[in-house]
């Protein structure tokens, strides 16, 4: 059929002339008709070596089939070392992700792009802060500042390695390394937050932590734990009795030792040491007396010149040993007192007289020289008329020992010295405030603390209490210098709640003392100025409280004071609180207020549409801050 000289029945390719009858793979199909001459399974059209059953592919077209070629893609990298032996553009795949390094943007597969990776072929490293060729993960000193990373607060910053106060700013850049609020330039101990000030008394404790900065006390002894060291504390055991008057200055349970036997009266069963137990001693504090007191006049029968009648004055006009209360002839003139118009004048006895002109003749007047009364029904040595005048009971002898005005003097003592038993004889200090009537946020506010004194004394110690949630800082300035013994005013925690106000948690202490008892030296002085800075975010109108309490005061004095309450205000002219100051709203209402308008007439037609204050009461309160 194909005219190649071979009959169709013997022609191995009857359809195509193939006079050579070539059949390379000897499969009976002539090469002219055979699609796979070498019978290697690869069609001749796709076989780079159609007559070589051992080869079919020549990737780099170098005439050597891939099976025999040691570098199939001809990229110069032996197939054994080539991650992509058939891709001349790639030979390495560091992270074995199937993408060659030339095309892979993250060769080591560490998540850091090769462009940003100091070690693009090392998945364990990507950063070399100090460029020393060793990655940070392996480098013990990443920033090469000479401080191991383990000890370096800033291991990636060669300029810093220490952050004493852990505030995130290294010491080289930090102006206050220890974070104690004192700049390093002014801090004697810039790396110790517990110390910054000097040591005024040279006892080894800085003034800001020294419990007695004015006197050296290396042991810092503070027996009563009140924050004032014993060296400065006038009452070491805090029992209310000054050490100078306390027989047991370090024992709060004792202060008096009447008999000087070393045992305080509270524990001593014989306070006056006269051998008679206190329980059996009518005069437990008088060693010269111990017997009973039949007439209750305060004198034991064994020394009472009239043991059957009360005579607290032990009067014995004629000094005959018989008290006038028992003596029938007080002036010893031979005329019985009952018949003697002048029982206390031995030169006269005839005419009745009223020496005190109280309307009762001396003969019948139990207080003939005292016009305040003549009777003493309960024999308490106080005139009944005087007792009735001041609300005492003329039939109760016990009220002679009462103390209605709590000034330490009994009613009998008040009668003897002719003072009012209902009015205290204590001397007074009055503490009051002058200055700001309100506090402004965002600035220092100043209040002057004044002292009105009725007399000089041996001194005074007061606490000024405040709430640290309201007041960021309370500093003292212009402190009255006369006899001042406290010169550090750091706040103390008010754990004992000295002012009986749980809302105040801190206080500062000021202490004045005068051995000459000439303090303060004038009727009125300014004790100090309070410089007050509010905590940010205080609500307007909120009342900020400052309380006072007394740590110690001279005996015979009492201190009067009241809580200082200051509202938080501002000086904005935005009266209606709409966020804008407008002449025809805010300005108009201010003018009306000045001319006496109140209520609806104050706000009519003047309150803005966006106002937060809409009632006349709210508007009046806002203006009152500006115009008290």
Coordinates of C-alpha atoms in Angstrom, one line a residue:
X1 CA 0.0 0.0 0.0
X2 CA 2.8 2.4 0.8
X3 CA 4.9 1.4 -2.2
X4 CA 8.0 0.8 -0.1
X5 CA 8.8 -2.6 -1.6
X6 CA 7.3 -4.6 1.2
X7 CA 4.0 -6.3 0.8
X8 CA 1.5 -5.2 3.3
X9 CA 1.4 -8.6 4.9
X10 CA 5.0 -8.4 5.8
X11 CA 5.4 -4.6 6.0
X12 CA 5.9 -3.6 9.7
X13 CA 4.4 -0.2 8.8
X14 CA 2.0 -0.7 5.8
X15 CA 0.6 2.7 6.1
X16 CA 3.9 4.6 5.7
X17 CA 6.7 3.9 3.4
X18 CA 9.7 2.6 5.3
X19 CA 12.0 0.8 3.0
X20 CA 14.4 0.2 5.9
X21 CA 11.7 -1.6 7.9
X22 CA 13.5 -0.1 11.0
X23 CA 12.0 -1.3 14.3
X24 CA 14.3 -0.1 17.1
X25 CA 12.5 -1.7 19.9
X26 CA 11.7 -4.8 17.9
X27 CA 8.1 -4.7 18.9
X28 CA 6.9 -5.5 15.4
X29 CA 5.8 -1.9 14.7
X30 CA 8.1 -0.1 12.5
X31 CA 9.6 3.1 13.8
X32 CA 7.7 5.0 11.1
X33 CA 4.5 3.9 12.7
X34 CA 5.6 3.4 16.3
X35 CA 4.8 6.4 18.7
X36 CA 7.4 5.0 21.3
X37 CA 10.3 3.7 19.3
X38 CA 12.4 2.8 22.3
X39 CA 9.5 1.4 24.2
X40 CA 10.4 3.4 27.4
X41 CA 6.8 4.6 27.9
X42 CA 7.5 8.1 26.8
X43 CA 6.0 9.1 23.4
X44 CA 8.6 10.0 20.8
X45 CA 7.0 13.4 20.6
X46 CA 7.9 14.0 24.2
X47 CA 11.1 11.9 24.4
X48 CA 14.4 13.8 24.2
X49 CA 16.0 10.4 23.4
X50 CA 13.3 8.5 21.4
X51 CA 15.8 5.7 20.5
X52 CA 17.3 5.4 24.0
X53 CA 15.1 3.5 26.4
X54 CA 17.4 4.6 29.3
X55 CA 16.7 8.3 28.8
X56 CA 13.8 10.5 27.9
X57 CA 14.4 13.9 29.6
X58 CA 17.3 16.4 29.1
X59 CA 16.3 19.3 31.4
X60 CA 19.3 21.5 30.6
X61 CA 19.4 20.4 26.9
X62 CA 23.1 19.6 27.2
X63 CA 22.7 16.3 25.2
X64 CA 23.0 14.2 28.3
X65 CA 19.8 12.7 29.6
X66 CA 18.8 13.4 33.2
X67 CA 19.4 9.8 34.3
X68 CA 23.1 10.1 33.2
X69 CA 23.5 13.8 33.9
X70 CA 24.8 14.7 37.5
X71 CA 23.4 18.2 37.1
X72 CA 20.1 17.9 35.4
X73 CA 19.2 21.7 35.4
X74 CA 22.7 22.7 34.5
X75 CA 22.9 25.3 37.3
X76 CA 26.3 24.1 38.5
X77 CA 24.9 22.4 41.6
X78 CA 25.1 18.6 41.5
X79 CA 21.7 17.0 41.7
X80 CA 22.7 15.3 44.9
X81 CA 23.1 18.7 46.5
X82 CA 20.3 20.5 44.7
X83 CA 17.0 21.0 46.5
X84 CA 15.5 21.8 43.0
X85 CA 17.5 19.6 40.6
X86 CA 15.2 20.4 37.7
X87 CA 15.0 24.2 38.4
X88 CA 18.1 26.1 37.3
X89 CA 16.7 29.1 39.2
X90 CA 16.8 27.4 42.6
X91 CA 19.0 25.0 44.4
X92 CA 18.4 25.7 48.2
X93 CA 15.3 25.5 50.4
X94 CA 16.6 26.3 53.9
X95 CA 13.2 26.0 55.7
X96 CA 12.1 23.0 53.5
X97 CA 8.8 24.8 52.7
X98 CA 8.9 23.8 49.0
X99 CA 9.9 27.4 48.0
X100 CA 13.5 27.9 47.0
X101 CA 15.5 30.6 48.8
X102 CA 15.7 32.8 45.7
X103 CA 11.9 33.1 45.6
X104 CA 11.2 32.7 49.4
X105 CA 11.0 36.0 51.3
X106 CA 11.6 34.1 54.6
X107 CA 14.3 31.6 53.9
X108 CA 14.6 30.2 57.4
X109 CA 10.9 30.2 58.1
X110 CA 11.3 32.0 61.4
X111 CA 8.5 34.5 60.7
X112 CA 11.0 37.4 60.1
X113 CA 11.3 38.5 56.5
X114 CA 14.8 38.0 55.0
X115 CA 15.0 41.8 54.5
X116 CA 14.6 42.4 58.3
X117 CA 16.4 39.2 59.4
X118 CA 20.1 39.6 60.6
X119 CA 20.3 35.8 60.2
X120 CA 18.0 34.9 57.2
X121 CA 19.3 31.3 57.0
X122 CA 19.2 30.7 60.8
X123 CA 15.7 30.1 62.2
X124 CA 17.0 30.4 65.8
X125 CA 18.2 34.0 65.3
X126 CA 16.9 37.1 63.6
X127 CA 18.3 40.0 65.7
X128 CA 21.9 41.1 66.4
X129 CA 21.5 44.3 68.4
X130 CA 25.2 45.0 68.9
X131 CA 26.2 43.7 65.3
X132 CA 28.8 41.5 66.8
X133 CA 27.9 38.5 64.5
X134 CA 26.3 36.6 67.4
X135 CA 22.5 36.7 67.4
X136 CA 20.7 37.9 70.5
X137 CA 19.4 34.5 71.5
X138 CA 22.9 33.2 71.8
X139 CA 24.5 36.5 72.8
X140 CA 24.8 36.9 76.7
X141 CA 25.2 40.7 76.2
X142 CA 22.9 41.8 73.4
X143 CA 23.7 45.5 73.5
X144 CA 27.5 45.0 74.2
X145 CA 27.4 47.4 77.1
X146 CA 29.5 45.1 79.3
X147 CA 26.5 44.0 81.4
X148 CA 25.1 40.5 80.9
X149 CA 21.5 40.5 79.7
X150 CA 20.5 38.6 82.9
X151 CA 21.6 41.6 85.0
X152 CA 20.7 44.3 82.5
X153 CA 17.4 46.2 83.0
X154 CA 17.7 47.4 79.4
X155 CA 19.4 44.4 77.5
X156 CA 18.8 46.0 74.1
X157 CA 19.9 49.6 75.0
X158 CA 23.7 50.1 75.3
X159 CA 23.1 53.5 77.0
X160 CA 21.2 52.0 80.0
X161 CA 21.5 48.9 82.2
X162 CA 20.0 50.0 85.6
X163 CA 16.5 51.2 86.7
X164 CA 16.6 51.5 90.4
X165 CA 13.0 52.6 90.9
X166 CA 11.6 50.3 88.2
X167 CA 9.8 53.2 86.5
X168 CA 10.8 52.1 82.9
X169 CA 13.4 55.0 82.6
X170 CA 17.1 54.0 83.0
X171 CA 19.2 55.7 85.7
X172 CA 21.3 57.5 83.0
X173 CA 18.1 59.3 81.7
X174 CA 16.1 59.4 85.0
X175 CA 16.3 62.6 87.1
X176 CA 15.1 60.7 90.2
X177 CA 16.8 57.2 90.2
X178 CA 15.2 56.0 93.4
X179 CA 11.8 57.5 92.8
X180 CA 11.5 59.2 96.2
X181 CA 10.4 62.5 94.7
X182 CA 13.7 64.2 95.3
X183 CA 15.8 65.0 92.2
X184 CA 19.2 63.1 92.1
X185 CA 21.0 66.5 92.0
X186 CA 19.4 67.3 95.4
X187 CA 19.4 63.8 96.8
X188 CA 22.1 62.8 99.3
X189 CA 21.1 59.2 98.6
X190 CA 20.0 59.1 95.0
X191 CA 19.8 55.3 94.9
X192 CA 18.0 54.8 98.3
X193 CA 14.3 55.7 98.3
X194 CA 14.2 55.6 102.1
X195 CA 16.7 58.4 102.4
X196 CA 17.3 61.8 100.8
X197 CA 17.5 64.5 103.4
X198 CA 20.5 65.4 105.5
X199 CA 21.1 64.2 109.1
X200 CA 20.6 67.4 111.2
X201 CA 21.4 65.8 114.5
X202 CA 24.1 63.5 113.3
X203 CA 22.7 60.4 114.8
X204 CA 22.9 58.3 111.6
X205 CA 19.2 58.7 110.7
X206 CA 18.2 61.2 108.0
X207 CA 15.8 63.9 108.9
X208 CA 13.0 62.5 106.8
X209 CA 13.0 59.1 108.7
X210 CA 14.4 60.3 112.0
X211 CA 11.7 60.2 114.7
X212 CA 13.5 63.0 116.5
X213 CA 15.4 65.0 113.9
X214 CA 16.2 67.9 116.3
X215 CA 18.1 65.7 118.9
X216 CA 20.5 62.8 118.4
X217 CA 18.9 59.5 119.2
X218 CA 20.8 56.7 117.5
X219 CA 18.5 54.1 119.1
X220 CA 15.3 55.8 117.6
X221 CA 13.5 54.7 120.8
X222 CA 9.8 55.4 120.7
X223 CA 8.2 53.8 123.7
X224 CA 4.6 54.7 122.9
X225 CA 5.0 54.2 119.2
X226 CA 3.4 57.5 118.4
X227 CA 6.0 58.5 115.8
X228 CA 7.8 61.0 118.1
X229 CA 11.0 59.6 119.4
X230 CA 11.4 59.5 123.2
X231 CA 14.2 62.1 122.9
X232 CA 11.6 64.6 121.6
X233 CA 8.4 63.2 123.2
X234 CA 7.3 65.1 126.2
X235 CA 5.1 62.2 127.2
X236 CA 7.0 59.0 126.4
X237 CA 4.3 56.5 127.6
X238 CA 1.4 58.6 126.2
X239 CA -0.5 58.5 129.5
X240 CA -1.4 62.2 129.5
X241 CA 1.2 63.0 132.1
X242 CA 4.3 64.9 131.0
X243 CA 7.6 63.0 131.6
X244 CA 8.8 65.9 133.8
X245 CA 5.9 65.2 136.2
X246 CA 5.7 61.4 135.7
X247 CA 7.3 59.2 138.3
X248 CA 7.1 56.4 135.7
X249 CA 7.6 58.0 132.3
X250 CA 7.8 54.7 130.5
X251 CA 4.8 53.0 132.2
X252 CA 1.5 54.1 130.8
X253 CA -0.2 52.4 133.8
X254 CA 1.5 54.5 136.4
X255 CA 2.5 58.2 136.9
X256 CA 2.4 58.8 140.7
X257 CA 4.4 57.3 143.5
X258 CA 3.3 59.2 146.6
X259 CA 5.6 57.4 149.1
X260 CA 8.6 57.2 146.7
X261 CA 9.0 53.5 147.2
X262 CA 9.3 52.7 143.5
X263 CA 5.9 51.2 143.2
X264 CA 3.2 53.4 141.5
X265 CA 0.0 54.2 143.3
X266 CA -2.1 52.1 141.0
X267 CA -0.2 49.0 142.0
X268 CA 0.8 50.1 145.6
X269 CA -1.5 48.9 148.3
X270 CA -0.2 51.6 150.7
X271 CA 0.2 54.7 148.6
X272 CA 1.5 57.0 151.4
X273 CA 3.7 54.4 153.1
X274 CA 2.3 54.9 156.5
X275 CA 1.8 51.2 157.2
X276 CA -2.0 51.3 156.8
X277 CA -3.4 49.7 153.6
X278 CA -5.2 52.1 151.3
X279 CA -8.4 50.1 151.8
X280 CA -8.3 50.9 155.6
X281 CA -6.7 54.4 155.3
X282 CA -9.1 57.4 155.4
X283 CA -6.2 59.4 154.1
X284 CA -4.3 57.1 151.7
X285 CA -2.2 59.9 150.2
X286 CA -1.3 61.5 153.6
X287 CA 1.3 59.7 155.7
X288 CA 0.5 61.8 158.7
X289 CA -3.1 60.7 158.8
X290 CA -4.8 57.4 158.6
X291 CA -7.6 57.2 161.2
X292 CA -11.3 57.5 160.5
X293 CA -13.0 60.7 159.8
X294 CA -16.2 60.7 161.9
X295 CA -17.5 64.1 160.8
X296 CA -16.5 63.7 157.2
X297 CA -14.6 67.0 157.0
X298 CA -11.5 65.5 155.4
X299 CA -9.5 65.4 158.7
X300 CA -8.9 62.1 160.6
X301 CA -10.2 62.0 164.1
X302 CA -6.7 61.7 165.5
X303 CA -5.8 65.1 164.1
X304 CA -9.2 66.8 163.8
X305 CA -9.5 69.7 166.4
X306 CA -13.3 69.0 166.3
X307 CA -13.8 65.4 165.5
X308 CA -17.6 65.5 166.1
X309 CA -18.5 68.4 163.8
X310 CA -17.4 68.9 160.3
X311 CA -14.8 71.8 160.1
X312 CA -12.8 71.5 156.9
X313 CA -11.0 74.7 157.7
X314 CA -9.9 73.4 161.2
X315 CA -10.4 77.0 162.4
X316 CA -9.2 77.6 166.0
X317 CA -9.4 81.3 166.7
X318 CA -8.1 81.3 170.2
X319 CA -5.6 78.5 169.4
X320 CA -6.6 76.5 172.4
X321 CA -6.7 73.2 170.6
X322 CA -10.4 73.0 170.3
X323 CA -11.7 73.9 166.9
X324 CA -14.1 76.8 166.7
X325 CA -16.9 74.4 165.6
X326 CA -16.6 72.6 169.1
X327 CA -15.4 75.6 171.2
X328 CA -18.1 77.3 173.2
X329 CA -15.9 80.4 173.6
X330 CA -14.0 80.9 170.4
X331 CA -12.3 84.1 171.5
X332 CA -11.6 82.8 175.0
X333 CA -12.9 86.0 176.5
X334 CA -15.0 84.2 179.2
X335 CA -18.3 84.9 177.4
X336 CA -19.9 81.8 175.7
X337 CA -20.3 82.3 172.0
X338 CA -24.1 81.9 172.3
X339 CA -24.1 85.1 174.4
X340 CA -21.3 86.8 172.8
X341 CA -22.2 89.3 170.1
X342 CA -18.5 89.3 169.1
X343 CA -17.5 85.6 169.6
X344 CA -14.2 86.2 167.7
X345 CA -13.2 89.5 169.4
X346 CA -12.0 89.0 173.0
X347 CA -12.3 92.8 173.5
X348 CA -16.0 92.9 172.8
X349 CA -19.0 90.7 173.6
X350 CA -22.0 93.0 174.1
X351 CA -23.6 94.2 170.8
X352 CA -24.9 91.8 168.1
X353 CA -23.4 92.6 164.6
X354 CA -23.7 91.4 161.0
X355 CA -20.1 91.5 159.9
X356 CA -20.7 90.5 156.3
X357 CA -24.0 92.5 156.0
X358 CA -25.8 89.5 154.7
X359 CA -28.9 90.0 156.9
X360 CA -27.9 87.3 159.4
X361 CA -26.2 88.3 162.7
X362 CA -22.8 86.8 163.2
X363 CA -24.2 84.9 166.1
X364 CA -26.4 82.8 163.8
X365 CA -24.2 83.0 160.7
X366 CA -22.1 80.0 159.9
X367 CA -20.2 82.2 157.5
X368 CA -20.2 85.5 159.4
X369 CA -17.5 87.0 157.2
X370 CA -18.9 85.7 153.9
X371 CA -22.0 87.5 152.4
X372 CA -22.7 84.6 150.0
X373 CA -24.6 82.7 152.7
X374 CA -25.2 81.9 156.3
X375 CA -26.5 78.3 156.5
X376 CA -24.8 75.0 155.9
X377 CA -27.5 72.3 156.4
X378 CA -25.4 69.4 155.1
X379 CA -22.2 70.6 156.9
X380 CA -20.1 70.5 153.7
X381 CA -18.6 73.9 154.5
X382 CA -20.3 75.5 151.5
X383 CA -23.1 78.0 152.2
X384 CA -26.5 76.6 151.3
X385 CA -27.5 79.8 149.6
X386 CA -24.4 79.6 147.3
X387 CA -25.1 76.0 146.5
X388 CA -28.7 76.8 145.4
X389 CA -27.4 79.6 143.2
X390 CA -25.3 77.2 141.2
X391 CA -27.6 74.2 141.2
X392 CA -25.9 72.2 143.9
X393 CA -27.9 70.3 146.7
X394 CA -27.6 72.0 150.1
X395 CA -28.7 68.6 151.7
X396 CA -26.0 66.5 150.0
X397 CA -22.6 66.9 151.5
X398 CA -21.1 64.7 148.7
X399 CA -21.4 67.4 146.1
X400 CA -18.6 69.3 147.8
X401 CA -16.4 67.0 145.8
X402 CA -18.3 67.4 142.5
X403 CA -16.7 69.2 139.4
X404 CA -19.5 70.6 137.4
X405 CA -17.3 72.5 134.9
X406 CA -14.7 69.7 134.6
X407 CA -11.8 72.0 135.3
X408 CA -10.2 69.8 138.0
X409 CA -11.4 71.9 140.9
X410 CA -14.1 70.6 143.3
X411 CA -17.1 72.6 144.2
X412 CA -15.7 73.2 147.7
X413 CA -12.4 74.5 146.2
X414 CA -14.5 76.8 143.9
X415 CA -16.4 78.1 147.0
X416 CA -13.2 78.7 149.0
X417 CA -11.6 80.7 146.1
X418 CA -15.0 82.4 145.3
X419 CA -15.1 81.1 141.7
X420 CA -18.1 80.0 139.6
X421 CA -18.3 76.1 139.8
X422 CA -20.2 76.0 136.5
X423 CA -17.5 77.9 134.5
X424 CA -14.2 76.3 133.7
X425 CA -11.1 77.9 135.1
X426 CA -8.9 76.2 132.5
X427 CA -7.0 78.4 130.2
X428 CA -7.8 78.2 126.5
X429 CA -6.2 77.9 123.1
X430 CA -8.5 78.4 120.1
X431 CA -7.4 77.1 116.7
X432 CA -9.1 78.5 113.7
X433 CA -8.5 78.9 109.9
X434 CA -8.3 82.0 107.8
X435 CA -8.0 82.4 104.0
X436 CA -9.6 80.4 101.3
X437 CA -13.3 79.6 101.6
X438 CA -13.1 77.0 98.8
X439 CA -10.5 74.9 97.0
X440 CA -9.5 75.2 93.3
X441 CA -8.5 72.0 91.3
X442 CA -5.1 72.0 89.6
X443 CA -3.4 74.5 91.8
X444 CA -2.0 75.1 95.3
X445 CA -4.6 76.5 97.8
X446 CA -3.4 78.3 100.9
X447 CA -5.2 78.4 104.3
X448 CA -3.7 80.1 107.4
X449 CA -4.0 78.3 110.8
X450 CA -4.4 80.8 113.6
X451 CA -4.0 80.4 117.4
X452 CA -5.8 82.6 119.8
X453 CA -4.2 82.2 123.3
X454 CA -5.5 83.5 126.6
X455 CA -2.2 83.0 128.4
X456 CA 1.4 81.8 127.9
X457 CA 2.1 78.1 128.4
X458 CA 4.9 75.5 128.2
X459 CA 3.8 74.5 124.6
X460 CA 1.5 72.6 122.4
X461 CA 1.6 69.7 119.9
X462 CA -1.2 69.3 117.4
X463 CA -2.0 67.0 114.5
X464 CA -3.5 68.1 111.2
X465 CA -5.5 65.3 109.6
X466 CA -6.5 64.8 106.0
X467 CA -7.7 62.3 103.5
X468 CA -5.1 61.3 100.9
X469 CA -7.8 60.3 98.4
X470 CA -8.9 64.0 98.3
X471 CA -5.7 65.8 99.0
X472 CA -2.6 64.9 96.9
X473 CA -0.3 67.0 99.1
X474 CA -0.6 69.0 102.3
X475 CA 2.5 71.0 103.0
X476 CA 3.3 73.4 105.8
X477 CA 4.9 76.8 105.3
X478 CA 5.6 79.9 107.4
X479 CA 5.4 77.8 110.6
X480 CA 5.5 79.8 113.8
X481 CA 9.2 79.6 114.7
X482 CA 9.1 80.5 118.4
X483 CA 10.0 77.4 120.4
X484 CA 9.4 75.1 117.5
X485 CA 10.9 71.6 118.1
X486 CA 9.5 69.7 115.1
X487 CA 11.1 70.8 111.8
X488 CA 10.1 67.8 109.6
X489 CA 6.4 67.6 108.6
X490 CA 6.2 64.3 106.8
X491 CA 2.7 62.7 107.0
X492 CA 2.1 59.8 109.5
X493 CA -0.5 57.0 108.9
X494 CA -3.4 57.7 111.3
X495 CA -3.7 54.1 112.4
X496 CA -4.9 55.2 115.9
X497 CA -7.6 57.5 114.4
X498 CA -6.7 60.3 116.8
X499 CA -9.3 62.6 115.3
X500 CA -12.1 60.0 115.6
X501 CA -12.7 60.4 111.8
X502 CA -12.2 57.2 109.8
X503 CA -12.2 59.2 106.5
X504 CA -8.9 60.9 107.3
X505 CA -5.9 58.5 106.9
X506 CA -2.8 60.8 107.2
X507 CA -1.7 63.6 109.5
X508 CA 1.2 65.9 110.0
X509 CA 2.5 66.8 113.5
X510 CA 3.7 70.2 114.8
X511 CA 5.2 70.6 118.2
X512 CA 6.2 73.7 120.2
X513 CA 7.8 73.6 123.7
X514 CA 9.0 76.3 126.1
X515 CA 10.8 75.5 129.4
X516 CA 10.2 79.1 130.5
X517 CA 6.4 78.7 129.9
X518 CA 6.4 81.9 127.8
X519 CA 4.8 80.4 124.6
X520 CA 3.3 81.7 122.3
X521 CA 4.2 85.2 123.7
X522 CA 1.2 87.1 122.2
X523 CA -2.6 86.8 122.2
X524 CA -2.9 85.7 118.5
X525 CA -0.3 84.1 116.2
X526 CA -0.3 82.4 112.9
X527 CA 0.8 78.8 113.6
X528 CA 1.4 78.0 109.9
X529 CA 0.1 78.1 106.3
X530 CA -1.4 74.9 104.8
X531 CA -0.6 74.6 101.1
X532 CA -3.2 72.2 99.7
X533 CA -3.2 70.5 96.3
X534 CA -6.2 68.4 95.4
X535 CA -6.1 64.9 93.9
X536 CA -7.1 65.2 90.2
X537 CA -10.8 64.6 89.4
X538 CA -12.4 65.9 92.6
X539 CA -16.1 66.6 92.0
X540 CA -17.1 70.3 92.1
X541 CA -19.0 71.1 95.3
X542 CA -17.5 68.1 97.2
X543 CA -16.5 69.1 100.8
X544 CA -12.9 68.4 101.6
X545 CA -12.4 67.9 105.4
X546 CA -9.3 68.8 107.4
X547 CA -9.4 67.8 111.1
X548 CA -7.3 68.6 114.1
X549 CA -6.3 66.7 117.2
X550 CA -4.1 67.4 120.2
X551 CA -1.1 65.3 121.0
X552 CA -0.1 67.2 124.1
X553 CA -0.9 70.6 125.8
X554 CA 0.2 72.3 129.0
X555 CA -1.7 71.2 132.1
X556 CA -4.4 73.7 132.9
X557 CA -5.1 74.4 129.2
X558 CA -7.8 73.2 126.9
X559 CA -7.8 73.5 123.1
X560 CA -10.8 74.5 121.1
X561 CA -11.1 73.8 117.4
X562 CA -13.6 72.6 114.8
X563 CA -13.3 70.7 111.5
X564 CA -12.2 72.8 108.5
X565 CA -14.6 72.1 105.6
X566 CA -13.8 73.5 102.1
X567 CA -15.8 72.9 99.0
X568 CA -14.2 72.1 95.7
X569 CA -15.1 74.9 93.2
X570 CA -13.9 76.5 90.0
X571 CA -14.0 80.0 88.6
X572 CA -15.6 79.3 85.2
X573 CA -18.1 81.9 84.0
X574 CA -20.1 79.2 82.3
X575 CA -22.9 79.6 84.8
X576 CA -25.5 77.3 83.1
X577 CA -22.9 74.6 82.3
X578 CA -23.5 74.4 78.6
X579 CA -19.8 74.5 77.8
X580 CA -19.8 78.1 76.5
X581 CA -19.6 81.5 78.1
X582 CA -22.3 83.7 76.6
X583 CA -23.2 87.3 77.3
X584 CA -27.0 86.9 76.9
X585 CA -27.2 83.8 79.1
X586 CA -24.3 83.5 81.6
X587 CA -23.5 87.3 81.6
X588 CA -27.2 88.2 81.9
X589 CA -27.8 85.9 84.9
X590 CA -24.7 87.3 86.7
X591 CA -25.9 90.9 86.2
X592 CA -29.4 89.9 87.5
X593 CA -27.9 88.2 90.5
X594 CA -25.9 91.4 91.3
X595 CA -29.1 93.4 91.2
X596 CA -30.9 91.0 93.6
X597 CA -32.8 88.8 91.2
X598 CA -33.5 85.3 92.6
X599 CA -35.7 82.3 91.7
X600 CA -37.4 82.3 88.3
X601 CA -36.7 86.0 87.7
X602 CA -33.0 85.1 87.8
X603 CA -33.1 82.5 85.0
X604 CA -36.1 83.5 82.9
X605 CA -35.1 83.3 79.2
X606 CA -31.4 83.1 80.0
X607 CA -30.6 79.4 80.4
X608 CA -29.0 77.8 77.3
X609 CA -30.6 74.9 75.4
X610 CA -27.6 72.6 76.2
X611 CA -27.3 73.7 79.8
X612 CA -26.5 71.2 82.5
X613 CA -27.8 73.6 85.2
X614 CA -31.4 74.5 84.6
X615 CA -33.0 75.3 88.0
X616 CA -32.7 78.6 89.8
X617 CA -31.2 76.9 92.8
X618 CA -28.4 75.4 90.7
X619 CA -27.7 78.7 89.0
X620 CA -27.6 80.6 92.3
X621 CA -25.2 78.1 93.8
X622 CA -22.9 78.4 90.7
X623 CA -22.9 82.3 90.9
X624 CA -22.4 82.3 94.7
X625 CA -19.0 80.6 94.1
X626 CA -17.9 83.7 92.1
X627 CA -19.8 86.2 94.2
X628 CA -20.0 85.0 97.8

